[in-house]
PDB file of C-alpha atoms in Angstrom:
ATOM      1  CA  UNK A   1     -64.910  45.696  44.846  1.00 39.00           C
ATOM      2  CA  UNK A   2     -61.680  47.854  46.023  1.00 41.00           C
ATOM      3  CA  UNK A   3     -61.293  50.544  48.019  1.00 41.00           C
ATOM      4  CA  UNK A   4     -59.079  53.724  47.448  1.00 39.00           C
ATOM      5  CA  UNK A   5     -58.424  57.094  48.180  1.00 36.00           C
ATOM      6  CA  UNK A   6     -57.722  60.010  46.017  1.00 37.00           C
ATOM      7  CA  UNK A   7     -57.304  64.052  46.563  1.00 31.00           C
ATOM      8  CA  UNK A   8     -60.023  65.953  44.235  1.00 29.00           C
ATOM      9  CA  UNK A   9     -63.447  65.857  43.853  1.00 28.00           C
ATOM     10  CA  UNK A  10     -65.669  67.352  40.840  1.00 28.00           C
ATOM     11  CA  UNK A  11     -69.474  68.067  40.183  1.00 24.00           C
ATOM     12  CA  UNK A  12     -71.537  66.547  38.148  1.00 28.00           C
ATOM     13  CA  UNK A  13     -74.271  68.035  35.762  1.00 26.00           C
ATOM     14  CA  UNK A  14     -77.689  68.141  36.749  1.00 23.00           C
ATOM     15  CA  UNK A  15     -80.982  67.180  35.141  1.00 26.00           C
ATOM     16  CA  UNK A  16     -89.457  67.377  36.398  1.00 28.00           C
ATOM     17  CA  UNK A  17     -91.939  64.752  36.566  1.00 28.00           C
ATOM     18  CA  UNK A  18     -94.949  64.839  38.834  1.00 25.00           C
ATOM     19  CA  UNK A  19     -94.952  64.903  42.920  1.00 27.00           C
ATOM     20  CA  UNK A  20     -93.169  63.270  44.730  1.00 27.00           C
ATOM     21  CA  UNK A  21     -94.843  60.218  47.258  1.00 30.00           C
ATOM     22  CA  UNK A  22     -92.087  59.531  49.474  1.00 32.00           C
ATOM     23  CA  UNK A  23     -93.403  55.990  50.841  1.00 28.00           C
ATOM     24  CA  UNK A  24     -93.553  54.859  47.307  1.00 30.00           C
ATOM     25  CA  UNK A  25     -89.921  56.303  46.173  1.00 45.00           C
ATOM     26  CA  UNK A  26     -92.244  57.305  43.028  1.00 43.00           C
ATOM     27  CA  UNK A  27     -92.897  59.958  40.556  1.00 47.00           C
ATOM     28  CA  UNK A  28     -96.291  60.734  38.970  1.00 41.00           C
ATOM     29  CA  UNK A  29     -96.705  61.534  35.266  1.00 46.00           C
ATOM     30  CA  UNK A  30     -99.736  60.870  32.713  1.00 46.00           C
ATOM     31  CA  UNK A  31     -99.919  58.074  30.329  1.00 46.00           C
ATOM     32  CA  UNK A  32    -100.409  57.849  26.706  1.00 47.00           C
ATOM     33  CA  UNK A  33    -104.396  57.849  27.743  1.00 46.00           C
ATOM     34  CA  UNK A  34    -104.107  61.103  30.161  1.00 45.00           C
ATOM     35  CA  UNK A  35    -104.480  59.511  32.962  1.00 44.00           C
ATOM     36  CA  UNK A  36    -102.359  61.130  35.792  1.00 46.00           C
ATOM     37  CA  UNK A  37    -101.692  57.828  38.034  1.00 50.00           C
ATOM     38  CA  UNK A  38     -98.731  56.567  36.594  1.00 55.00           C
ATOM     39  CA  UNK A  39     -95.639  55.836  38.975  1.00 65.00           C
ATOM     40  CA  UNK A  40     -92.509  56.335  37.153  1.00 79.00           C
ATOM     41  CA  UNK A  41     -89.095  54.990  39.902  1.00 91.00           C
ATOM     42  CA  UNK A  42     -87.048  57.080  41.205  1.00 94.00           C
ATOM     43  CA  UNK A  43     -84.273  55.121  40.749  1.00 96.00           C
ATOM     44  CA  UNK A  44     -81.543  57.440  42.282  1.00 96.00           C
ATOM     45  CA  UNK A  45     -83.129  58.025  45.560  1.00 96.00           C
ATOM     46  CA  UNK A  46     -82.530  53.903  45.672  1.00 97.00           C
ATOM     47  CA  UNK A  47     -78.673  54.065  45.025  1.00 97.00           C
ATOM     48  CA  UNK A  48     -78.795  56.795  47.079  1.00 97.00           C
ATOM     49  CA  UNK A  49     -80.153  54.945  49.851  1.00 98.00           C
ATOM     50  CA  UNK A  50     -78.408  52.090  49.081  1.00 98.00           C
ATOM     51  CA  UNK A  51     -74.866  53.547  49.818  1.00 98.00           C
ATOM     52  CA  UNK A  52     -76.722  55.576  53.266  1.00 98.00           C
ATOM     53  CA  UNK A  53     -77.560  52.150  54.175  1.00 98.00           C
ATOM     54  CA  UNK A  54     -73.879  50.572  53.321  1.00 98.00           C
ATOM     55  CA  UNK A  55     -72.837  53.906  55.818  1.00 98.00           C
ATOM     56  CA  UNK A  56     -74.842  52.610  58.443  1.00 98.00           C
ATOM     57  CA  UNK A  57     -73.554  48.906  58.517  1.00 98.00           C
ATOM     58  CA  UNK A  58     -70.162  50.979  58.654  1.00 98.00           C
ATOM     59  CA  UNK A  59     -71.725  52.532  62.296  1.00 97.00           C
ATOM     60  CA  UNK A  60     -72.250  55.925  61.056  1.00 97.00           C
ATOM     61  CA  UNK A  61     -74.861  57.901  61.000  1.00 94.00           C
ATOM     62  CA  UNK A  62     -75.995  58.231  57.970  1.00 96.00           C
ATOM     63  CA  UNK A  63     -79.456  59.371  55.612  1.00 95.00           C
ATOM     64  CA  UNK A  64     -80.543  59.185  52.515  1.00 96.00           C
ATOM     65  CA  UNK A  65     -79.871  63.131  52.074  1.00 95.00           C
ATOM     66  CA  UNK A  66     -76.076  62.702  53.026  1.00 96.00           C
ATOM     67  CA  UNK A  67     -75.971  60.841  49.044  1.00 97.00           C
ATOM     68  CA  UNK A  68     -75.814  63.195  45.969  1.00 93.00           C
ATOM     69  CA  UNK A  69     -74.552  63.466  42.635  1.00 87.00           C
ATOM     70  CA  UNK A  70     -70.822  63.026  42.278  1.00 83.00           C
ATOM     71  CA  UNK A  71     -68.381  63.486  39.297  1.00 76.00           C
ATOM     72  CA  UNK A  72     -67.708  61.399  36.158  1.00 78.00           C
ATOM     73  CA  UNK A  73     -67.023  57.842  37.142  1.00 84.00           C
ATOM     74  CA  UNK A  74     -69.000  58.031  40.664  1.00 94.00           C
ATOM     75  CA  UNK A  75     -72.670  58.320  40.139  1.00 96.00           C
ATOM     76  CA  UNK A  76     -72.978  59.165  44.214  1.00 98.00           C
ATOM     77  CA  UNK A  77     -70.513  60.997  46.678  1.00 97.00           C
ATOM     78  CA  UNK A  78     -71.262  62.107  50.348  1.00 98.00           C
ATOM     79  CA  UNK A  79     -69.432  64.251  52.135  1.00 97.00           C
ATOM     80  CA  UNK A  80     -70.349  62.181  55.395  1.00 97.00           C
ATOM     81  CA  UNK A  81     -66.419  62.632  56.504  1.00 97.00           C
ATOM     82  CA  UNK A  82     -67.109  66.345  56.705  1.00 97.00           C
ATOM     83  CA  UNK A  83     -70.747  66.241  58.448  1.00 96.00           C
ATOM     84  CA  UNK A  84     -68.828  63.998  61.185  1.00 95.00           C
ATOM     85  CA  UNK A  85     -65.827  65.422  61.773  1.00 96.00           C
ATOM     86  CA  UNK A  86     -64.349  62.207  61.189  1.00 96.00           C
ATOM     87  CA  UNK A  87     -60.988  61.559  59.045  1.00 97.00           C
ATOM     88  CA  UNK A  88     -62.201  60.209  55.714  1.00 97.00           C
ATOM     89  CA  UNK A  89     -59.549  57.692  55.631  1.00 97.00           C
ATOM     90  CA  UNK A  90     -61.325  56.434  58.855  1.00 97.00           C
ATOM     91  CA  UNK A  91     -64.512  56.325  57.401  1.00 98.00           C
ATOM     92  CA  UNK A  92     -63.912  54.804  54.475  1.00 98.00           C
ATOM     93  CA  UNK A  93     -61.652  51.680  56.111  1.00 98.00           C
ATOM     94  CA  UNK A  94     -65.178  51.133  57.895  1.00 98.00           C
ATOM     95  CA  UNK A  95     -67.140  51.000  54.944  1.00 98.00           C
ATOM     96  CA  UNK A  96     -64.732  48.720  53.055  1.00 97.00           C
ATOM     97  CA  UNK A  97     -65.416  46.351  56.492  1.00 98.00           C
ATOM     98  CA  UNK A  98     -68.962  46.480  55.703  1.00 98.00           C
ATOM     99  CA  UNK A  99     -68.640  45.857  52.537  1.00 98.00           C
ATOM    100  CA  UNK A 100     -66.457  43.182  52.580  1.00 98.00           C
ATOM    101  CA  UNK A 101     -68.723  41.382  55.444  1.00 98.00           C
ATOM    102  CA  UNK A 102     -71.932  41.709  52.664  1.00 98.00           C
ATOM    103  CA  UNK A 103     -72.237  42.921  49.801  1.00 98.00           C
ATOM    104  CA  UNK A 104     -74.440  46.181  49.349  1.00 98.00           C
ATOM    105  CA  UNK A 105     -77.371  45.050  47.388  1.00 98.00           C
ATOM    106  CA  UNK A 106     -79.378  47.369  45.024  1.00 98.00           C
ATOM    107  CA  UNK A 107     -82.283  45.824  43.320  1.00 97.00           C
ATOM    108  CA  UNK A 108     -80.826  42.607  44.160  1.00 97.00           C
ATOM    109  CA  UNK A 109     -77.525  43.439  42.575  1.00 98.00           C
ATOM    110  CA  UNK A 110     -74.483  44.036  44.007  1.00 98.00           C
ATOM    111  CA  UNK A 111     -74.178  47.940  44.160  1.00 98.00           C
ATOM    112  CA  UNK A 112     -70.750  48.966  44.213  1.00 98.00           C
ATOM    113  CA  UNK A 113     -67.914  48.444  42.348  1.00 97.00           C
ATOM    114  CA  UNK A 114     -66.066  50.675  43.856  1.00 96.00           C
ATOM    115  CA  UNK A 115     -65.206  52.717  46.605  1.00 98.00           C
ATOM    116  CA  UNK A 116     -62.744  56.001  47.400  1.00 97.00           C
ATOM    117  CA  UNK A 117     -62.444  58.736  49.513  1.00 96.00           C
ATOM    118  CA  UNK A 118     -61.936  62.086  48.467  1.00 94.00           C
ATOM    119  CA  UNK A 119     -61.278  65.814  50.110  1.00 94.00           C
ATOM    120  CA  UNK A 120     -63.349  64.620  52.534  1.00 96.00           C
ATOM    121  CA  UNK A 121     -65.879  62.819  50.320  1.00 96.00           C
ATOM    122  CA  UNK A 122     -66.906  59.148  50.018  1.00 98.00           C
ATOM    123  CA  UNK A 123     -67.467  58.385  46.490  1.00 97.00           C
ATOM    124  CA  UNK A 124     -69.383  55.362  45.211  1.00 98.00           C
ATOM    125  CA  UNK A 125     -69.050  53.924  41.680  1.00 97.00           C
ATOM    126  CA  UNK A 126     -71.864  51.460  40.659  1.00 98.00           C
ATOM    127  CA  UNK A 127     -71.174  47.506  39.301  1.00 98.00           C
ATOM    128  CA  UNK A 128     -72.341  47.032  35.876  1.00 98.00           C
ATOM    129  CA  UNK A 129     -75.311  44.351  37.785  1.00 98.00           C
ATOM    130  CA  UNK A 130     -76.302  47.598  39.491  1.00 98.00           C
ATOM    131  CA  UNK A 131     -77.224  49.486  36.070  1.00 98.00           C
ATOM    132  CA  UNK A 132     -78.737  46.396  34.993  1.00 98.00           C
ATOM    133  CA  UNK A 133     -80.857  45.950  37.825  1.00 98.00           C
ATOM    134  CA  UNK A 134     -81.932  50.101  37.806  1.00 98.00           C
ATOM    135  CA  UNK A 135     -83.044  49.876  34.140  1.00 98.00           C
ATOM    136  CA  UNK A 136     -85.104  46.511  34.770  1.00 97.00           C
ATOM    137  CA  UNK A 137     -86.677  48.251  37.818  1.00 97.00           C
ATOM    138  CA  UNK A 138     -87.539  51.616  35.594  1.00 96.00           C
ATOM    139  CA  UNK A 139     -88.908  49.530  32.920  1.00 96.00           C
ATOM    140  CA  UNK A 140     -91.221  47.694  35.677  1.00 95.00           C
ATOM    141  CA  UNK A 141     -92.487  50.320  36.856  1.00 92.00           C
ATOM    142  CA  UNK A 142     -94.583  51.887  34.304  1.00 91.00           C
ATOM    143  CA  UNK A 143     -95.817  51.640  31.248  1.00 91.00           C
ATOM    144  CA  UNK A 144     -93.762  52.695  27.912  1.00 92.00           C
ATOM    145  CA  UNK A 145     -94.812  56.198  26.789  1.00 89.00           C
ATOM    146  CA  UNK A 146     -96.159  56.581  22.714  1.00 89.00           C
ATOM    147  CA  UNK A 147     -93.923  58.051  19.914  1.00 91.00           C
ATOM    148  CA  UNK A 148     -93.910  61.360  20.042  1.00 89.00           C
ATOM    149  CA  UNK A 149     -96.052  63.552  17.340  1.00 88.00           C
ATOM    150  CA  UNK A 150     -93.396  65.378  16.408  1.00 87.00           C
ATOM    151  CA  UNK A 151     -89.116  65.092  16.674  1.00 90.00           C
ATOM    152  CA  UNK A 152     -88.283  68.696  15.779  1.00 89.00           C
ATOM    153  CA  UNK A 153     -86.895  69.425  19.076  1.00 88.00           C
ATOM    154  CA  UNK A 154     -84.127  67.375  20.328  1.00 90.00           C
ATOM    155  CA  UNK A 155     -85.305  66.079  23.373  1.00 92.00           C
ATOM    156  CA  UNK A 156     -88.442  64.857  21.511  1.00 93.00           C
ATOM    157  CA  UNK A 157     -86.023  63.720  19.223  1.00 96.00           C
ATOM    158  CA  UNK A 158     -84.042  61.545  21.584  1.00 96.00           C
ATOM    159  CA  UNK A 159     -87.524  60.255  23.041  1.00 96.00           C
ATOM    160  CA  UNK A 160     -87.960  58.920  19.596  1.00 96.00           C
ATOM    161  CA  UNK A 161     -84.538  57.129  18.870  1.00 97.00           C
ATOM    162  CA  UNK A 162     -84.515  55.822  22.462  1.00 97.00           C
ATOM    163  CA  UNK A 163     -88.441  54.396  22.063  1.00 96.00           C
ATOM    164  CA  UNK A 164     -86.644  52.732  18.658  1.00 96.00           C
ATOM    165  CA  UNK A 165     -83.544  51.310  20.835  1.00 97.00           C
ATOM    166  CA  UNK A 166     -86.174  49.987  22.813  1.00 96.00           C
ATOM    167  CA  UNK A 167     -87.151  47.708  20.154  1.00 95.00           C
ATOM    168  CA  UNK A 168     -84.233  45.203  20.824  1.00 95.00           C
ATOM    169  CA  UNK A 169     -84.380  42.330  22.870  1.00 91.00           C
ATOM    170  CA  UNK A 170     -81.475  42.939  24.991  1.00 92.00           C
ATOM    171  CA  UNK A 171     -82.015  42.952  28.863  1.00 95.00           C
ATOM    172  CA  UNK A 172     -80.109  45.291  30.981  1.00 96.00           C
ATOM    173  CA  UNK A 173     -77.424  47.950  30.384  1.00 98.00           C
ATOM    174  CA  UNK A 174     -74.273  46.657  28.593  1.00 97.00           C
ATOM    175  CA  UNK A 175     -71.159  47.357  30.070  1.00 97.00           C
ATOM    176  CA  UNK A 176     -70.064  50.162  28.622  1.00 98.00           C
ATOM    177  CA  UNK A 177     -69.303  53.307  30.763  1.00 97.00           C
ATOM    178  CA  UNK A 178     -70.225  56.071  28.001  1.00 97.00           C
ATOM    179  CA  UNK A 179     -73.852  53.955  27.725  1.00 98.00           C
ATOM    180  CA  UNK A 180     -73.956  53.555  31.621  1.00 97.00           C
ATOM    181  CA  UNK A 181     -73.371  57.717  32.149  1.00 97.00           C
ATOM    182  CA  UNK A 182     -76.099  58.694  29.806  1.00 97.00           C
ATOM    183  CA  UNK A 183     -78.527  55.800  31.650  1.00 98.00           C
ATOM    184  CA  UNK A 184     -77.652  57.371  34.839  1.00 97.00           C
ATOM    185  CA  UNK A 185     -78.500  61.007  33.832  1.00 96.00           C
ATOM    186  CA  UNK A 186     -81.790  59.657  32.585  1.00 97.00           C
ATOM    187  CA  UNK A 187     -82.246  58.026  36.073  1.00 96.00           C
ATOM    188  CA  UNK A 188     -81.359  61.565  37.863  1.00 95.00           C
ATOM    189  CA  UNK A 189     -84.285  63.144  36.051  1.00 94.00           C
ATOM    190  CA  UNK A 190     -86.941  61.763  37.800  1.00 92.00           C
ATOM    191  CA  UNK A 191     -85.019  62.380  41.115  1.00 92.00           C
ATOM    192  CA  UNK A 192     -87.103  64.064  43.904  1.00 86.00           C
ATOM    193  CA  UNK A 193     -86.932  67.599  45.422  1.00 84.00           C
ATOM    194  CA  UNK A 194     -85.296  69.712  42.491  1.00 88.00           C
ATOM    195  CA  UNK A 195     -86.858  72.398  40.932  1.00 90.00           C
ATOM    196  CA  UNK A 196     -88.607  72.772  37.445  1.00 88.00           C
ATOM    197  CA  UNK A 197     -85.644  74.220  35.667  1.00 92.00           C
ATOM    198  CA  UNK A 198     -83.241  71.825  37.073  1.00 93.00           C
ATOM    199  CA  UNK A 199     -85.476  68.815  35.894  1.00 91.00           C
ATOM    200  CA  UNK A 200     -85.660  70.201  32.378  1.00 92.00           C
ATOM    201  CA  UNK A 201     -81.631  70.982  32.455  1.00 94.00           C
ATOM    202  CA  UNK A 202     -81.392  67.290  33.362  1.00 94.00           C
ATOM    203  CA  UNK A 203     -83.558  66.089  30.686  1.00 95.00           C
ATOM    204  CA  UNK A 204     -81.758  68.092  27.873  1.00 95.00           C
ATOM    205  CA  UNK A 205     -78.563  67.201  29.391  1.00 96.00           C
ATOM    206  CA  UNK A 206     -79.831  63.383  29.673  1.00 96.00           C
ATOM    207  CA  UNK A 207     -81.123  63.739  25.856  1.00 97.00           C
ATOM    208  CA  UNK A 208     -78.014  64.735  25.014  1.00 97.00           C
ATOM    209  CA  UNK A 209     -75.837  62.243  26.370  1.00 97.00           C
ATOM    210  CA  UNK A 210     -78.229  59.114  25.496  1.00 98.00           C
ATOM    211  CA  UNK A 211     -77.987  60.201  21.295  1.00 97.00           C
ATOM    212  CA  UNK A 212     -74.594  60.472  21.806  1.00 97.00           C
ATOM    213  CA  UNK A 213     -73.721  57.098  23.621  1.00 98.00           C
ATOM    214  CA  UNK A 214     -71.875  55.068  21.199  1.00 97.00           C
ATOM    215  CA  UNK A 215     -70.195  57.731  19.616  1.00 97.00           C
ATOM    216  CA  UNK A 216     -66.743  56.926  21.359  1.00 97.00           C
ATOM    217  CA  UNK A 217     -66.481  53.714  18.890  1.00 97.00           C
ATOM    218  CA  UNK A 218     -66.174  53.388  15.219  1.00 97.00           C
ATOM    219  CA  UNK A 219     -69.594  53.691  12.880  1.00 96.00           C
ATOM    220  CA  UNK A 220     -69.201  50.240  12.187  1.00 96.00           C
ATOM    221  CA  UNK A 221     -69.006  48.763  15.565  1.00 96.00           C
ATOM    222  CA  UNK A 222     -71.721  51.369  16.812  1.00 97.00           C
ATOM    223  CA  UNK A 223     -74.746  48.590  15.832  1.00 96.00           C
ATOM    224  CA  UNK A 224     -73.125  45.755  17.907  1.00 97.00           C
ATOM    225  CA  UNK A 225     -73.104  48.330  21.054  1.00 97.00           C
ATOM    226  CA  UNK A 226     -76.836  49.731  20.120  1.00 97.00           C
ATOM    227  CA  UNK A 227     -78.385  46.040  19.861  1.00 97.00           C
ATOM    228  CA  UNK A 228     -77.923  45.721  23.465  1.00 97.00           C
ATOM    229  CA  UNK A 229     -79.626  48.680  24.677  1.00 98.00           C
ATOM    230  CA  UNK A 230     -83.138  47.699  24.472  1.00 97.00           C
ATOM    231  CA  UNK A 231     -83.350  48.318  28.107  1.00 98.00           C
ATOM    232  CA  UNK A 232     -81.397  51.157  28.228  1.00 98.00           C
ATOM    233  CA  UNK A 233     -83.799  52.641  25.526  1.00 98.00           C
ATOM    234  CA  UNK A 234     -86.984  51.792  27.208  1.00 97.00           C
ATOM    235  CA  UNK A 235     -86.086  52.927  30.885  1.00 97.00           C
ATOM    236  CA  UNK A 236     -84.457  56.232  29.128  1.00 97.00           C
ATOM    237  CA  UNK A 237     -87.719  56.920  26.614  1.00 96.00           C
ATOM    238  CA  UNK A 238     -90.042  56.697  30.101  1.00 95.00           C
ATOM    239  CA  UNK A 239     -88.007  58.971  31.773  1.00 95.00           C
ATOM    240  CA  UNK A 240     -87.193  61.878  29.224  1.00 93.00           C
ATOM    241  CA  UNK A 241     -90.889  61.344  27.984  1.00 82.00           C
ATOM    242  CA  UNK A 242     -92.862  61.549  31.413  1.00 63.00           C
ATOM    243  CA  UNK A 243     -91.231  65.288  31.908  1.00 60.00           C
ATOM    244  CA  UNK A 244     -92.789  65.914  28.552  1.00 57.00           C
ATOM    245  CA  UNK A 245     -96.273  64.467  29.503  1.00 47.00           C
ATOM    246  CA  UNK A 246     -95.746  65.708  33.356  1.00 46.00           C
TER     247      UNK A 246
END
């Protein structure tokens, strides 16, 4: 892990399941049967808590609603520097303490890779365990949805091709940052507290990146990439196919 600091910050795009039970940190969608009881992870509120909680071994202040979306390359930011009133530089020397005293676990993976602050925003990029480790935990927490009846559209489209991906045997997410953006979009949808049309934005948006994952390498090397993403498939079919059934 290493620490930096930089001078912009962007935004992210963002991505509707069932209601949320906060105790649980779970959605609540149907199954393939209709029945309405099934708990689909909210995986993001857990990073998200897991960098408040690396905040607060720093000696600040911090809550789960001071993490959110950050840009390309830094799944979470908080703009805890400006809540505070505190130089960022300041802040972010105490988190890199923390963090270099014990590492911040997420689904018992280490959770950051790295680190930087940024116009007065601490920005947390995720280890390649970490994406592992929030695939695995989607996956275990409910069961895989059916094929959809029909593809026409593209989200049921990509429901269908990632329910095929999920075929392979591979565990985890590889490491491959176009593969681990499109996981993490997937992960955002079932994020509490947004509205409808934000949910469905996040699912077309997550539809769109997760067909288009291994396009950054050559058709021939695309297979090698794809035969690893059995995990990546299955978390990202539950996900985009829960809004459907939701």
């Amino acid at each position: 892990m290493w620490c930096n600091r930089k001078k912009r910050l962007g935004t992210a795009a963002f991505l509707h399941l069932l209601p949320f039970d906060n105790h649980a940190k779970m959605q609540y969608a149907k199954d393939e049967n209709g029945r309405g009881d099934v708990a689909v992870l909210d995986a993001c509120k857990a990073a998200r808590e897991a960098a408040a909680s690396l905040m607060r071994r720093a000696g600040f202040s911090a809550q789960c609603a001071h993490v959110r979306a950050a840009k390309e390359g830094f799944p979470l930011a908080s703009p805890l520097p400006r809540i505070l009133n505190v130089d960022e530089d300041t802040v972010l020397a105490a988190i890199q303490k923390a963090e270099a005293a014990e590492r911040q676990l997420l689904f018992g993976a280490a959770a950051f890779d790295r680190i930087e602050a940024e116009n007065g925003h601490i920005l947390f990029a995720l280890t390649d365990a970490a994406y592992s480790a929030l695939a695995e935990a989607v996956n275990a927490s409910c069961p895989i949805p059916p094929m959809p009846a029909e593809t026409e559209t593209p989200l049921f489209y990509a429901i269908a091709r990632m329910r095929m991906l999920a075929r392979q045997e591979a565990k985890g997410c590889p490491e491959d940052a176009a593969v681990q953006r499109a996981l993490w979009q997937a992960i955002r949808i079932a994020e509490e507290d947004i509205s409808l049309g934000e949910r469905k934005n996040r699912a077309e948006f997550a539809a769109q990146q997760l067909l288009l994952m291994a396009h950054h390498i050559p058709p021939r090397e695309r297979q090698a990439l794809l035969a690893k993403c059995g995990s990546v498939g299955a978390a990202a079919s539950r996900l985009l196919a829960f809004l459907q059934n939701g």
